[in-house]
Short mmCIF file of N, CA and C in Angstrom, two decimals:
data_model
loop_
_atom_site.label_atom_id
_atom_site.label_comp_id
_atom_site.label_asym_id
_atom_site.label_seq_id
_atom_site.Cartn_x
_atom_site.Cartn_y
_atom_site.Cartn_z
N ARG A 1 0.83 -1.19 0.00
CA ARG A 1 0.00 0.00 0.00
C ARG A 1 0.87 1.24 0.00
N ARG A 2 0.55 2.18 -0.86
CA ARG A 2 1.33 3.41 -0.95
C ARG A 2 0.91 4.40 0.13
N PRO A 3 1.85 5.18 0.61
CA PRO A 3 1.48 6.22 1.58
C PRO A 3 0.55 7.24 0.95
N GLY A 4 -0.38 7.75 1.73
CA GLY A 4 -1.30 8.77 1.23
C GLY A 4 -2.56 8.20 0.62
N ARG A 5 -2.67 6.89 0.59
CA ARG A 5 -3.87 6.26 0.03
C ARG A 5 -4.72 5.73 1.18
N GLU A 6 -5.72 6.50 1.59
CA GLU A 6 -6.54 6.13 2.73
C GLU A 6 -7.61 5.10 2.36
N SER A 7 -8.13 5.19 1.15
CA SER A 7 -9.19 4.27 0.76
C SER A 7 -9.10 4.00 -0.74
N ALA A 8 -9.90 3.04 -1.16
CA ALA A 8 -9.92 2.71 -2.59
C ALA A 8 -10.44 3.89 -3.41
N GLY A 9 -11.32 4.69 -2.85
CA GLY A 9 -11.85 5.86 -3.54
C GLY A 9 -10.78 6.89 -3.83
N ALA A 10 -9.76 6.96 -2.98
CA ALA A 10 -8.67 7.91 -3.18
C ALA A 10 -7.83 7.53 -4.39
N MET A 11 -7.88 6.26 -4.76
CA MET A 11 -7.08 5.79 -5.87
C MET A 11 -7.46 6.50 -7.17
N PHE A 12 -8.71 6.82 -7.32
CA PHE A 12 -9.16 7.44 -8.55
C PHE A 12 -9.28 8.95 -8.44
N GLY A 13 -8.98 9.49 -7.29
CA GLY A 13 -9.07 10.93 -7.05
C GLY A 13 -8.03 11.73 -7.81
N PHE A 14 -6.95 11.10 -8.24
CA PHE A 14 -5.90 11.82 -8.94
C PHE A 14 -6.36 12.32 -10.30
N LYS A 15 -7.41 11.76 -10.83
CA LYS A 15 -7.89 12.19 -12.14
C LYS A 15 -8.73 13.46 -12.06
N LYS A 16 -9.24 13.76 -10.90
CA LYS A 16 -10.05 14.98 -10.72
C LYS A 16 -9.11 16.17 -10.59
N LYS A 17 -9.42 17.23 -11.30
CA LYS A 17 -8.62 18.44 -11.21
C LYS A 17 -9.23 19.35 -10.16
N ASP A 18 -8.40 19.82 -9.27
CA ASP A 18 -8.84 20.72 -8.22
C ASP A 18 -8.63 22.15 -8.71
N PRO A 19 -9.70 22.88 -9.02
CA PRO A 19 -9.54 24.24 -9.54
C PRO A 19 -8.88 25.18 -8.53
N VAL A 20 -9.11 24.96 -7.26
CA VAL A 20 -8.51 25.82 -6.23
C VAL A 20 -6.99 25.61 -6.23
N ALA A 21 -6.57 24.35 -6.26
CA ALA A 21 -5.14 24.07 -6.26
C ALA A 21 -4.47 24.60 -7.53
N LYS A 22 -5.16 24.50 -8.65
CA LYS A 22 -4.62 25.00 -9.90
C LYS A 22 -4.44 26.52 -9.84
N LEU A 23 -5.44 27.21 -9.34
CA LEU A 23 -5.36 28.68 -9.22
C LEU A 23 -4.28 29.09 -8.22
N ARG A 24 -4.16 28.34 -7.12
CA ARG A 24 -3.14 28.66 -6.13
C ARG A 24 -1.74 28.52 -6.74
N LYS A 25 -1.55 27.46 -7.51
CA LYS A 25 -0.26 27.23 -8.16
C LYS A 25 0.02 28.34 -9.18
N GLU A 26 -1.00 28.72 -9.93
CA GLU A 26 -0.87 29.79 -10.91
C GLU A 26 -0.53 31.12 -10.23
N TYR A 27 -1.19 31.38 -9.09
CA TYR A 27 -0.95 32.61 -8.34
C TYR A 27 0.50 32.64 -7.82
N GLU A 28 0.93 31.54 -7.24
CA GLU A 28 2.28 31.48 -6.70
C GLU A 28 3.34 31.67 -7.79
N ALA A 29 3.11 31.07 -8.96
CA ALA A 29 4.06 31.23 -10.07
C ALA A 29 4.09 32.68 -10.55
N CYS A 30 2.92 33.31 -10.59
CA CYS A 30 2.83 34.70 -11.02
C CYS A 30 3.55 35.62 -10.04
N MET A 31 3.37 35.37 -8.76
CA MET A 31 4.04 36.19 -7.75
C MET A 31 5.56 36.00 -7.80
N LYS A 32 6.00 34.78 -8.05
CA LYS A 32 7.43 34.53 -8.16
C LYS A 32 8.00 35.28 -9.36
N ALA A 33 7.27 35.25 -10.47
CA ALA A 33 7.71 35.98 -11.66
C ALA A 33 7.75 37.48 -11.39
N ALA A 34 6.77 37.99 -10.65
CA ALA A 34 6.74 39.41 -10.32
C ALA A 34 7.94 39.78 -9.45
N THR A 35 8.24 38.94 -8.49
CA THR A 35 9.39 39.18 -7.62
C THR A 35 10.69 39.17 -8.41
N ASP A 36 10.80 38.22 -9.32
CA ASP A 36 12.00 38.15 -10.17
C ASP A 36 12.15 39.41 -11.01
N LEU A 37 11.04 39.89 -11.58
CA LEU A 37 11.09 41.13 -12.37
C LEU A 37 11.51 42.31 -11.52
N GLN A 38 11.00 42.36 -10.30
CA GLN A 38 11.36 43.46 -9.40
C GLN A 38 12.85 43.42 -9.08
N ARG A 39 13.36 42.24 -8.82
CA ARG A 39 14.79 42.10 -8.51
C ARG A 39 15.68 42.48 -9.68
N GLN A 40 15.15 42.31 -10.90
CA GLN A 40 15.91 42.66 -12.10
C GLN A 40 15.80 44.15 -12.41
N GLY A 41 14.96 44.85 -11.66
CA GLY A 41 14.80 46.28 -11.88
C GLY A 41 13.72 46.64 -12.88
N ASP A 42 12.95 45.67 -13.32
CA ASP A 42 11.88 45.91 -14.29
C ASP A 42 10.60 46.25 -13.52
N ILE A 43 10.47 47.49 -13.11
CA ILE A 43 9.36 47.91 -12.27
C ILE A 43 8.03 47.87 -13.03
N LYS A 44 8.06 48.25 -14.31
CA LYS A 44 6.84 48.19 -15.12
C LYS A 44 6.37 46.74 -15.26
N GLY A 45 7.29 45.84 -15.54
CA GLY A 45 6.95 44.42 -15.64
C GLY A 45 6.44 43.87 -14.32
N PHE A 46 7.07 44.33 -13.24
CA PHE A 46 6.64 43.92 -11.90
C PHE A 46 5.20 44.37 -11.64
N ALA A 47 4.90 45.61 -11.99
CA ALA A 47 3.55 46.14 -11.77
C ALA A 47 2.51 45.37 -12.58
N GLU A 48 2.84 45.05 -13.83
CA GLU A 48 1.91 44.30 -14.68
C GLU A 48 1.69 42.90 -14.13
N LYS A 49 2.78 42.24 -13.71
CA LYS A 49 2.68 40.88 -13.19
C LYS A 49 1.95 40.87 -11.85
N SER A 50 2.14 41.91 -11.05
CA SER A 50 1.44 42.01 -9.77
C SER A 50 -0.06 42.19 -9.99
N ALA A 51 -0.42 42.99 -11.00
CA ALA A 51 -1.84 43.17 -11.33
C ALA A 51 -2.45 41.86 -11.79
N GLU A 52 -1.69 41.12 -12.58
CA GLU A 52 -2.16 39.80 -13.05
C GLU A 52 -2.35 38.86 -11.85
N ALA A 53 -1.42 38.90 -10.92
CA ALA A 53 -1.52 38.06 -9.72
C ALA A 53 -2.74 38.46 -8.89
N ALA A 54 -3.04 39.74 -8.82
CA ALA A 54 -4.20 40.20 -8.07
C ALA A 54 -5.50 39.66 -8.68
N GLU A 55 -5.57 39.63 -10.00
CA GLU A 55 -6.75 39.08 -10.67
C GLU A 55 -6.88 37.57 -10.39
N ILE A 56 -5.77 36.87 -10.42
CA ILE A 56 -5.78 35.44 -10.12
C ILE A 56 -6.21 35.22 -8.68
N GLU A 57 -5.74 36.09 -7.78
CA GLU A 57 -6.11 35.97 -6.37
C GLU A 57 -7.61 36.15 -6.19
N LYS A 58 -8.21 37.08 -6.92
CA LYS A 58 -9.66 37.27 -6.84
C LYS A 58 -10.40 36.00 -7.27
N ARG A 59 -9.94 35.41 -8.38
CA ARG A 59 -10.56 34.16 -8.85
C ARG A 59 -10.35 33.04 -7.84
N LEU A 60 -9.18 33.03 -7.19
CA LEU A 60 -8.87 32.01 -6.19
C LEU A 60 -9.81 32.13 -4.99
N VAL A 61 -10.03 33.33 -4.52
CA VAL A 61 -10.93 33.55 -3.38
C VAL A 61 -12.35 33.11 -3.75
N GLU A 62 -12.80 33.45 -4.95
CA GLU A 62 -14.13 33.05 -5.40
C GLU A 62 -14.24 31.52 -5.48
N ALA A 63 -13.20 30.88 -5.98
CA ALA A 63 -13.20 29.42 -6.11
C ALA A 63 -13.21 28.75 -4.72
N GLU A 64 -12.48 29.33 -3.77
CA GLU A 64 -12.46 28.80 -2.42
C GLU A 64 -13.84 28.93 -1.77
N ARG A 65 -14.49 30.05 -2.00
CA ARG A 65 -15.85 30.25 -1.45
C ARG A 65 -16.82 29.25 -2.07
N ALA A 66 -16.70 29.05 -3.37
CA ALA A 66 -17.60 28.12 -4.07
C ALA A 66 -17.36 26.68 -3.62
N ALA A 67 -16.12 26.37 -3.25
CA ALA A 67 -15.79 25.02 -2.80
C ALA A 67 -16.19 24.80 -1.35
N GLY A 68 -16.59 25.88 -0.67
CA GLY A 68 -17.03 25.77 0.71
C GLY A 68 -15.91 25.85 1.72
N SER A 69 -14.77 26.40 1.30
CA SER A 69 -13.63 26.54 2.22
C SER A 69 -13.81 27.73 3.11
#
């Protein structure tokens, strides 16, 4: 038995896509890119990427509310 497998139902759970997890991953990647741009001195790029991250964060909050979190 593999670790992390609590029941037989969990075996097929990997095929379901979690929209909250996907948005969280997208948000984190966007914030990392924004930070990298800021460190490189690209303030305009940083501002654009930060705005994009803010939009993703809004969608993430909505998805979390819809999921009942």
